[in-house]
Coordinates of C-alpha atoms and ligand atoms in Angstrom, one line a residue:
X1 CA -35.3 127.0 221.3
X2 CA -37.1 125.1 223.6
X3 CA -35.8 121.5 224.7
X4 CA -38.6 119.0 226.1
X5 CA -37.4 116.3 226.8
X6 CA -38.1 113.8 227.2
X7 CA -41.6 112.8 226.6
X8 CA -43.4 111.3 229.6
X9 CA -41.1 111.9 232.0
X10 CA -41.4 115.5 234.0
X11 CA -38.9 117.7 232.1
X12 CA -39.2 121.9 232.5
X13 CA -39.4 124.0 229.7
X14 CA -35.9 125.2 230.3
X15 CA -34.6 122.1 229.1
X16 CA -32.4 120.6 232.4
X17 CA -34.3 118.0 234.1
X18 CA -34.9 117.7 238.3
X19 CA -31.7 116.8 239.6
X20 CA -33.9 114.4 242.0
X21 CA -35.4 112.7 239.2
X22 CA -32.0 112.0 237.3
X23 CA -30.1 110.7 240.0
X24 CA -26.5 110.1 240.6
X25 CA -25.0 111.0 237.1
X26 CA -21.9 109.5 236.0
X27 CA -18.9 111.9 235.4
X28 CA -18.1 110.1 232.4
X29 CA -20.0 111.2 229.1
X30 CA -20.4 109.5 225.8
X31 CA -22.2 110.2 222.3
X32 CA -24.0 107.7 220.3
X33 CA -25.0 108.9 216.6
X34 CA -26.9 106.2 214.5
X35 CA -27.3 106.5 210.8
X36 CA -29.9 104.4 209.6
X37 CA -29.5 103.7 206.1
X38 CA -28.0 100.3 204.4
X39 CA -27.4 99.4 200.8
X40 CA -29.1 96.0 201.2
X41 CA -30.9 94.5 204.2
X42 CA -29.8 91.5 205.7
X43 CA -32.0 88.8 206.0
X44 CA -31.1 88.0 210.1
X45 CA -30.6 92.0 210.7
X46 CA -33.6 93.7 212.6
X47 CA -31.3 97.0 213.6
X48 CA -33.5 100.6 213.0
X49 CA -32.0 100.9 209.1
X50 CA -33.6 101.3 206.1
X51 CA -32.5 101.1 202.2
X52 CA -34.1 104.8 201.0
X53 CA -34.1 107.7 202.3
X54 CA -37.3 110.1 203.5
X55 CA -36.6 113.8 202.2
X56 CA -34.3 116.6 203.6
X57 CA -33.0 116.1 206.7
X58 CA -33.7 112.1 206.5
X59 CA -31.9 111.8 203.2
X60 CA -28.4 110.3 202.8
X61 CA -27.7 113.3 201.4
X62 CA -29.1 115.8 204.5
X63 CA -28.6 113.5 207.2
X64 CA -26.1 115.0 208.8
X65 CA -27.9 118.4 209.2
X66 CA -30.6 116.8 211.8
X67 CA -27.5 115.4 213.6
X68 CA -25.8 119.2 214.1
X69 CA -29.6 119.5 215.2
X70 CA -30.0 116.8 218.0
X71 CA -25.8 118.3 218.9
X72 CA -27.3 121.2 219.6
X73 CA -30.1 119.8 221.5
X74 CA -27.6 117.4 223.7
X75 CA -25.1 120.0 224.4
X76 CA -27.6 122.7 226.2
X77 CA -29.7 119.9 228.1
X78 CA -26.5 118.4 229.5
X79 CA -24.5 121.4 230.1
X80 CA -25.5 121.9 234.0
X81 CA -24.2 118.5 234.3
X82 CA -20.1 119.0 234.4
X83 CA -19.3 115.7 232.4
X84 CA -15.6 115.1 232.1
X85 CA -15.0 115.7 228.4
X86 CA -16.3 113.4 226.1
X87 CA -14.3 110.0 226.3
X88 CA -15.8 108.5 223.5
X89 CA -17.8 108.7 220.1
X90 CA -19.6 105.8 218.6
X91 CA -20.9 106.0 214.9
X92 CA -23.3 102.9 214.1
X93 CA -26.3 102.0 212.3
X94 CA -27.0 101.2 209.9
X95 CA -24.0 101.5 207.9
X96 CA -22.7 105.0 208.5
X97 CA -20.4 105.1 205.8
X98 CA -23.2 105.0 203.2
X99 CA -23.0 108.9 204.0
X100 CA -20.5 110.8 202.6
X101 CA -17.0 110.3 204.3
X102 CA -16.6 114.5 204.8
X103 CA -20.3 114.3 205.9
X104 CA -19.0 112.3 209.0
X105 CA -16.0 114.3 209.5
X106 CA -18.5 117.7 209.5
X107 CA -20.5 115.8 212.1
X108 CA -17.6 115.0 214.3
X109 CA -16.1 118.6 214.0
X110 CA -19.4 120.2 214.9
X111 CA -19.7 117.7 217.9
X112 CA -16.3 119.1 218.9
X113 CA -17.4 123.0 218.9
X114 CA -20.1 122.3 221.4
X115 CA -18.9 119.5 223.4
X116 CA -15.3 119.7 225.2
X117 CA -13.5 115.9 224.1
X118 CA -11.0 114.6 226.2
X119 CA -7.7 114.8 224.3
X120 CA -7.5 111.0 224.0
X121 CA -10.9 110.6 222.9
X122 CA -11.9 107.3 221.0
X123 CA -14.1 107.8 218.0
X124 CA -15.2 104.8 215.9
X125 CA -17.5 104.2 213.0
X126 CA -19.2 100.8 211.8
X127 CA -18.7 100.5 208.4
X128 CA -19.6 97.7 205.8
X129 CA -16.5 96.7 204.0
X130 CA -18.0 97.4 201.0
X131 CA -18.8 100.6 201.5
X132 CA -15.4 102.3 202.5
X133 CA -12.2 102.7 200.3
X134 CA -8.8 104.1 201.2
X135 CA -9.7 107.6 200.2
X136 CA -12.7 107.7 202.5
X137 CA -11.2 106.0 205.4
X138 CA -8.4 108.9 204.6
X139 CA -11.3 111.1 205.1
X140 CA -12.7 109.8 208.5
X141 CA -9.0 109.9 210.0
X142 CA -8.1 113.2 209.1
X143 CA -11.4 114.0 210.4
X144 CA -10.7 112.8 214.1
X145 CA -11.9 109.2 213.4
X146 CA -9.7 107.1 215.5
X147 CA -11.2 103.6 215.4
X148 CA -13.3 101.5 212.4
X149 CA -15.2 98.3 213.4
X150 CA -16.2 96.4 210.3
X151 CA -19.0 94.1 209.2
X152 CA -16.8 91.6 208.3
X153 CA -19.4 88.1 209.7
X154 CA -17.2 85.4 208.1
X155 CA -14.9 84.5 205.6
X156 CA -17.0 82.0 203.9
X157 CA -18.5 82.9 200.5
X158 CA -21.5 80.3 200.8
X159 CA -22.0 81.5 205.3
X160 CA -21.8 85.2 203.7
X161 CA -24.7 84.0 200.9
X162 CA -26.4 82.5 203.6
X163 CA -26.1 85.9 205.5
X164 CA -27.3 87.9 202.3
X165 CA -23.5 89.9 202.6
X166 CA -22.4 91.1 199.3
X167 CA -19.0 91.7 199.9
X168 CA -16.3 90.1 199.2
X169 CA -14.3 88.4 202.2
X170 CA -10.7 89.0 200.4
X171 CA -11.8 92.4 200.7
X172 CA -11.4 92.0 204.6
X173 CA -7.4 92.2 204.6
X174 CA -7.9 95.2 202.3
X175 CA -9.8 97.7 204.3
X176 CA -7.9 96.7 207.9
X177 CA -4.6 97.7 206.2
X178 CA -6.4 100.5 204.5
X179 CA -7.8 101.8 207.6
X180 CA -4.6 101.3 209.6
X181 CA -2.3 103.0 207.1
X182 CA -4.7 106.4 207.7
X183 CA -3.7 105.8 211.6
X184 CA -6.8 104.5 212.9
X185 CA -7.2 101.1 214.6
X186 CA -9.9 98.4 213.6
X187 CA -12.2 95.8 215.1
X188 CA -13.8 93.0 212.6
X189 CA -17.9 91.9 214.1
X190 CA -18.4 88.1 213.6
X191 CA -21.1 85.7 213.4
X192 CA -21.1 81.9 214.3
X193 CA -24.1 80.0 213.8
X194 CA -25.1 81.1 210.5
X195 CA -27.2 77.2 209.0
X196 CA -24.7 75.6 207.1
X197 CA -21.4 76.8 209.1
X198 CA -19.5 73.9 210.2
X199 CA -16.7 74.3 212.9
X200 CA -14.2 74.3 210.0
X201 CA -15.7 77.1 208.6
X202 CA -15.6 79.0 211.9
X203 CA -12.3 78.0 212.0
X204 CA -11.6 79.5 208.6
X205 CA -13.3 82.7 209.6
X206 CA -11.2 83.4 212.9
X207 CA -8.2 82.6 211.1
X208 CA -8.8 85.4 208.3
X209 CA -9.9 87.9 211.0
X210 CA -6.4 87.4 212.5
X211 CA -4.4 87.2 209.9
X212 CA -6.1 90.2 208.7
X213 CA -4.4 91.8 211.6
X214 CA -6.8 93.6 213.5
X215 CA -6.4 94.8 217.0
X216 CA -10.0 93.5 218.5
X217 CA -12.6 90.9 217.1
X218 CA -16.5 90.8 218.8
X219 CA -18.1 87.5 217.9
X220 CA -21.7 87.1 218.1
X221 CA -24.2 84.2 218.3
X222 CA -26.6 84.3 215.3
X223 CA -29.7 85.7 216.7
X224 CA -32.9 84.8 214.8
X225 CA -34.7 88.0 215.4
X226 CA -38.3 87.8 214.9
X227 CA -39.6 89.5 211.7
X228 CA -36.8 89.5 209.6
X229 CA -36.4 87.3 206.4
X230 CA -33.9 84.4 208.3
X231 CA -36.9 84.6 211.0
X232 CA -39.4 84.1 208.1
X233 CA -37.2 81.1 206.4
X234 CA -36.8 79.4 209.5
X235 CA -40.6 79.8 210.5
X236 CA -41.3 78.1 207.0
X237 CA -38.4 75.2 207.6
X238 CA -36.4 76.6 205.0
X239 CA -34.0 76.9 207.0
X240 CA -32.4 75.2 210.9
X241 CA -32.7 77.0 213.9
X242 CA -29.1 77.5 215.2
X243 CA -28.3 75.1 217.4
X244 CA -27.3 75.7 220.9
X245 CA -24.5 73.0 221.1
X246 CA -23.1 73.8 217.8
X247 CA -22.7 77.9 219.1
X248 CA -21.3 76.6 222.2
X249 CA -18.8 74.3 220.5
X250 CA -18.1 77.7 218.4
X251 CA -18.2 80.4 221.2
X252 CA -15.2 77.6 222.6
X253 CA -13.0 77.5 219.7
X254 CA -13.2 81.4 219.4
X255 CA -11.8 81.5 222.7
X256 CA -8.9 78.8 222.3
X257 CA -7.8 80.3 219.0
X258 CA -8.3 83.9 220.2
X259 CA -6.1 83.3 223.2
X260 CA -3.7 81.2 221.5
X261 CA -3.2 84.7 218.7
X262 CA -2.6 86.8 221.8
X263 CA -6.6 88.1 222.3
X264 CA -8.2 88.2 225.6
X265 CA -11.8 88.6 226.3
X266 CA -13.1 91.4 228.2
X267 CA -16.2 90.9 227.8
X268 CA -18.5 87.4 226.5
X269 CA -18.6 89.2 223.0
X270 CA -15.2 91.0 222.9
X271 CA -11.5 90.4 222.4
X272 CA -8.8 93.0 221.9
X273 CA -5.3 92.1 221.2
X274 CA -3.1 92.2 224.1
X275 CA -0.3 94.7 224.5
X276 CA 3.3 93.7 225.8
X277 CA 2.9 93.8 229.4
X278 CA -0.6 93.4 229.0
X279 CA -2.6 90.0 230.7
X280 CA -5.9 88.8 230.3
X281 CA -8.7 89.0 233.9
X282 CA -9.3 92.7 233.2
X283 CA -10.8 95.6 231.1
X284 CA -7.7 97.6 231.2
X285 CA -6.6 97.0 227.9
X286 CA -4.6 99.3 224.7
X287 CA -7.4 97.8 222.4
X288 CA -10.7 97.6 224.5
X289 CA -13.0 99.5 222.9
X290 CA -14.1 102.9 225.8
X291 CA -17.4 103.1 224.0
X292 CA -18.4 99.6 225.0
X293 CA -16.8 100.2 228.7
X294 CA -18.9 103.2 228.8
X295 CA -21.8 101.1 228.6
X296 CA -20.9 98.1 230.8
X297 CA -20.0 100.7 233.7
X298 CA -23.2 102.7 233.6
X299 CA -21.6 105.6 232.5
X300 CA -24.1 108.8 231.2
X301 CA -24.2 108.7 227.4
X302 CA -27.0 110.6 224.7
X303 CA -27.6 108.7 221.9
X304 CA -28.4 111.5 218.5
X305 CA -30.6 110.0 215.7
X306 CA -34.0 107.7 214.9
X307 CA -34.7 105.2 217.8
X308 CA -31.4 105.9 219.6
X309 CA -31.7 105.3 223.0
X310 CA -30.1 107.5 225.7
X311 CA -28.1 106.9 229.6
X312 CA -28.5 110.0 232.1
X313 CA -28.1 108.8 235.7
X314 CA -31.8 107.2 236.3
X315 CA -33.5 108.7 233.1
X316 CA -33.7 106.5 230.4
X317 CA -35.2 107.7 227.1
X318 CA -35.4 106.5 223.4
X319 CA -36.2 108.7 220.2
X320 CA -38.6 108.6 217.8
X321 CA -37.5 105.3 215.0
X322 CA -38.9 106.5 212.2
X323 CA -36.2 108.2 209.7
X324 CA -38.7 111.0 208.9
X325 CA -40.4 111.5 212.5
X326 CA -36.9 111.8 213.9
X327 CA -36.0 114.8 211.5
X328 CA -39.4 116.5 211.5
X329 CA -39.5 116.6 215.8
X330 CA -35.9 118.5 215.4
X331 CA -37.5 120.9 212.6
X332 CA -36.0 123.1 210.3
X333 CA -36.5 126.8 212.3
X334 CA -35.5 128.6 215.1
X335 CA -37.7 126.4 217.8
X336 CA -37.6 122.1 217.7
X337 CA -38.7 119.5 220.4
X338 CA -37.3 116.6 221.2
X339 CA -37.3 113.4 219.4
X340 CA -37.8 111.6 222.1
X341 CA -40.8 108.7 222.1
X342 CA -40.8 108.1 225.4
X343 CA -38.7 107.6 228.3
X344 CA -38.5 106.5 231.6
X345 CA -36.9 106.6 235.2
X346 CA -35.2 103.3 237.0
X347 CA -35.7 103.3 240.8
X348 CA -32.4 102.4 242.5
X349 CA -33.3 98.6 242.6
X350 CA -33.7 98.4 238.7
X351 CA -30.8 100.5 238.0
X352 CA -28.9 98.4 240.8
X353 CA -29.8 95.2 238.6
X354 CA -28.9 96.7 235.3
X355 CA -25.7 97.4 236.4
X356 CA -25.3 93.8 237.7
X357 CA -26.2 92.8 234.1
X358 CA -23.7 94.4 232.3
X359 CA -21.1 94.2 235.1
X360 CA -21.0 90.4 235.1
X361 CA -20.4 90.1 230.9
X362 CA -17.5 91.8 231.9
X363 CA -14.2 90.1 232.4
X364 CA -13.3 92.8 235.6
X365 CA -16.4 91.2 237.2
X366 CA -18.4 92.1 239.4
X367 CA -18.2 93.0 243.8
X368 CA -19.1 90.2 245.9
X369 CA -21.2 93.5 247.6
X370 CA -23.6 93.6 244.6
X371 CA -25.1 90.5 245.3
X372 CA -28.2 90.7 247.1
X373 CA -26.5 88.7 251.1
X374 CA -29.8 86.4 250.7
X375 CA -28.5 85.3 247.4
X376 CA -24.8 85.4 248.2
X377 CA -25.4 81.1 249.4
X378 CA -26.1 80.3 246.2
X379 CA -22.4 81.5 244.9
X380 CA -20.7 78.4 246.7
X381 CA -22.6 75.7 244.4
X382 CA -21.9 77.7 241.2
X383 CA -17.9 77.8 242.2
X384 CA -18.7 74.0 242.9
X385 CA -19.6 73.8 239.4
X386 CA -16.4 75.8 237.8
X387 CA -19.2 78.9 236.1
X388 CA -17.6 81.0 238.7
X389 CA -14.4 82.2 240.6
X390 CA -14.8 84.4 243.7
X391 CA -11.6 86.1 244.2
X392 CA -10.3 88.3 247.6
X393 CA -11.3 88.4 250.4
X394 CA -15.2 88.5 251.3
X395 CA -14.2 89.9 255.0
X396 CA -12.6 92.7 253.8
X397 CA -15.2 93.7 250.8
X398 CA -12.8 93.5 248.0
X399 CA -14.0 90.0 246.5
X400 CA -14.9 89.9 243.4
X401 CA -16.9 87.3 240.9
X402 CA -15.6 86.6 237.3
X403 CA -17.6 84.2 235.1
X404 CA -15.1 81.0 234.0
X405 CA -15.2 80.3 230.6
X406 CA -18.0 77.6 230.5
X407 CA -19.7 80.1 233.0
X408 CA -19.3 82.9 230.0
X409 CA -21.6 80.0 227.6
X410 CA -23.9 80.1 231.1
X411 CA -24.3 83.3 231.8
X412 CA -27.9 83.6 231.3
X413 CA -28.2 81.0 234.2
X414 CA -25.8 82.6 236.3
X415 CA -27.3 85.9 236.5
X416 CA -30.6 84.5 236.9
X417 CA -29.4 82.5 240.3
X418 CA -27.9 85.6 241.8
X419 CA -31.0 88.1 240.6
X420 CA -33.7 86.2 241.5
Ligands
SAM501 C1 -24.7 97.8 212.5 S1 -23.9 96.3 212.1 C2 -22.2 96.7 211.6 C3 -22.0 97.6 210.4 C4 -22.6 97.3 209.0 N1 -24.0 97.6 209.0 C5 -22.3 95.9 208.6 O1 -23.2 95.0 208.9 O2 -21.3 95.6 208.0 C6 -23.6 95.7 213.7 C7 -23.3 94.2 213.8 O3 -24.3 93.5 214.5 C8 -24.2 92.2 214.3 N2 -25.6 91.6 214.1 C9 -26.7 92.3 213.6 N3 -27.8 91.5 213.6 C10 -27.4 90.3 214.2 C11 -28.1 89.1 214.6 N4 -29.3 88.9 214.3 N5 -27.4 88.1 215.2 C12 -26.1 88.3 215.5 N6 -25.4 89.4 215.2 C13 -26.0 90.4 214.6 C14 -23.4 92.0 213.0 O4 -22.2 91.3 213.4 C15 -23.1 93.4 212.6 O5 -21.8 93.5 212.1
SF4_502 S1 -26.1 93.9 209.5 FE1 -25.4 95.9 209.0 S2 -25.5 96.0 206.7 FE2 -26.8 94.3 207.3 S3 -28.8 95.3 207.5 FE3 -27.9 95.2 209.5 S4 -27.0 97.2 209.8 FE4 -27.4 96.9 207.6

């Protein structure tokens, strides 16, 4: 077989890439494996999913034997690279669990015989509620499934019409304590925003994901993507733009009831139930999910399937999105090419500033040293304005900037006065 990868961006024959165009790498390694296949469409989602499938190999059915394929791909072009083994496995579409529970579990184990996993690895799935029961999530355990985060988006029949969700939110407690009873642990996505959710709805909806007993929620803002149905409704005045104030009002409730149940953020979008012993300020938590540290610290991962996008040192690439492009790239015979679309490489002042991105979401923060010095004036006004806290000792090298909670509602503005 012949690797090249990826298109665009100089890559020898022999499948491993210049050193001098890649970079530092990081030690750490991740996998990324989408599945993009749904039972419905929802109206607000514009993720690379689709409701049919597109013939062997981008069938629900076959899916998984283009995964083994891209495996196989990954593990020779990143083998010169000495990754620790694998820390983490993330599963998400899509809705993965629309293919077969032992499909999964085959993907998994054949990950496993060409990649070395560090004994503590965390592997999670996304999975609509609807379409797991506690025979499959039995499956995905004994398969080396350690972790389910669920489309759960509220608790509200008439937010979850609004949505286009079919499930049923009683069927939220269900699954968690399904899922947990097979040994794995569980994380519940919500949405605020949705028109029509009042703050006693969002109220309603926190409470059920805690009482539901999972160990980490991630909240996110409605996002009217453009394109999509709710994109189209709004365009037409069928339905309200979210409103700003109300999300705010929202994101701040999250937090108050979050903390009060024993959560901390560690990240704007992410809680994960604290641990005896455990305080909030930090990343270093039982229940923070490694997959989404992995990103956040610009750690190397690949990402296998249609339109994923992949993370090696200052190569960034993305595959093919169509389904049926995707599979037909990795072939059926002895020699494939990549799926890659295209790709490209970060000088160290982009990858610099994508690091500072993701680092400041974080609740660890970010070094008073990654701050450009002409910038660093501007830090005193935002303290001033309680967005930030600067922390240690900026003589010494070890301060560090965490965003406050209004700054976490600001934190578009904040970046933007120490990046530009
Ligand atoms: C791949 S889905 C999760 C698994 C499964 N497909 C499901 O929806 O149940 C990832 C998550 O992204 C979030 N999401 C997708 N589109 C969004 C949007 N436009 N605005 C806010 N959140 C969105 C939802 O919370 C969703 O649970
Ligand atoms: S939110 Fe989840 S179930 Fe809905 S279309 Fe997007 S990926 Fe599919």
């Amino acid at each position: 077989m012949t690797p090249v990868l990826p298109e665009g961006i100089a890559w020898p024959a022999d499948g491993v890439p210049d050193p001098a165009v890649v970079g530092k790498t990081s030690k750490n390694l991740s996998l990324y494996i989408h599945v993009p296949f749904c039972k419905v469409r929802c109206g607000y989602c514009d993720f690379n999913t689709y409701t049919v499938g597109f013939g062997e190999g981008a069938d629900i059915s076959s899916y998984h034997q283009s995964v083994f394929r891209e495996i196989d791909l990954a593990a020779q072009v990143l083998a010169p690279y000495e990754h620790n083994p694998v820390q983490s496995v993330f599963v998400g579409g899509g809705t993965p669990t629309m293919l077969d529970a032992q499909h999964l579990a085959e993907v998994l184990g054949y990950a496993r015989t060409k990649f070395s996993f560090a004994p503590n690895c965390e592997v999670t799935t996304e999975a609509n509620p609807d379409s797991v029961d506690a025979r499959s999530l039995e499956t995905l355990a004994a398969g080396g499934f350690t972790r389910v985060s669920f489309g759960m988006q509220s608790a509200v029949k008439q937010v979850l019409r609004t949505l286009d969700r079919t499930h049923d939110p009683k069927r939220i407690q269900r699954v968690v304590k399904w899922a947990q009873q097979a040994g794995m642990d569980t994380s519940l996505d919500l949405i605020y925003g949705t028109p029509g959710e009042s703050l006693v709805d969002w109220e309603a909806s926190l409470s059920a994901a805690l009482s539901a007993g999972t160990e980490h929620i991630s909240t996110y803002a409605l996002v009217i993507e453009e394109g999509t149905k709710m994109w189209k409704d709004v365009q037409r005045g069928h339905l309200p733009m979210p409103d700003p104030d109300d999300e705010a009002a929202k994101y701040e409730l999250a937090d108050l009831l979050l903390s009060e149940a024993g959560f901390a953020w560690y990240e704007i979008s992410n809680w994960a139930r604290l641990e005896p012993g455990e305080s909030s300020g930090t990343t270093q938590l039982t229940y923070a999910s490694v997959h989404n540290l992995a990103y956040w610290r610009d750690d190397d991962w690949w990402g296998i399937g249609p339109g994923a996008h992949s993370h090696l040192g200052n190569l960034r690439w993305w595959n093919r999105k169509h389904p049926r492009a995707w599979a037909d790239a990795l072939g059926r015979g002895e020699s494939f090419l990549s799926p890659a679309q295209a790709g490209e490489e970060l000088t160290a002042a982009e990858r610099s500033l994508e690091r500072f991105l993701l680092q400041i979401r974080t609740a660890d923060g970010l070094g008073l040293s990654e701050v450009d010095p002409d910038l660093r004036g501007r830090i005193p006004a935002l303290v001033g304005q309680e967005l930030l806290t600067l922390t240690g000792n900026p003589n010494q090298g070890d301060a560090v900037l965490q965003l406050t909670l209004q700054g976490r509602l600001l934190a578009d503005y904040v970046t933007r006065e120490l990046t530009v």
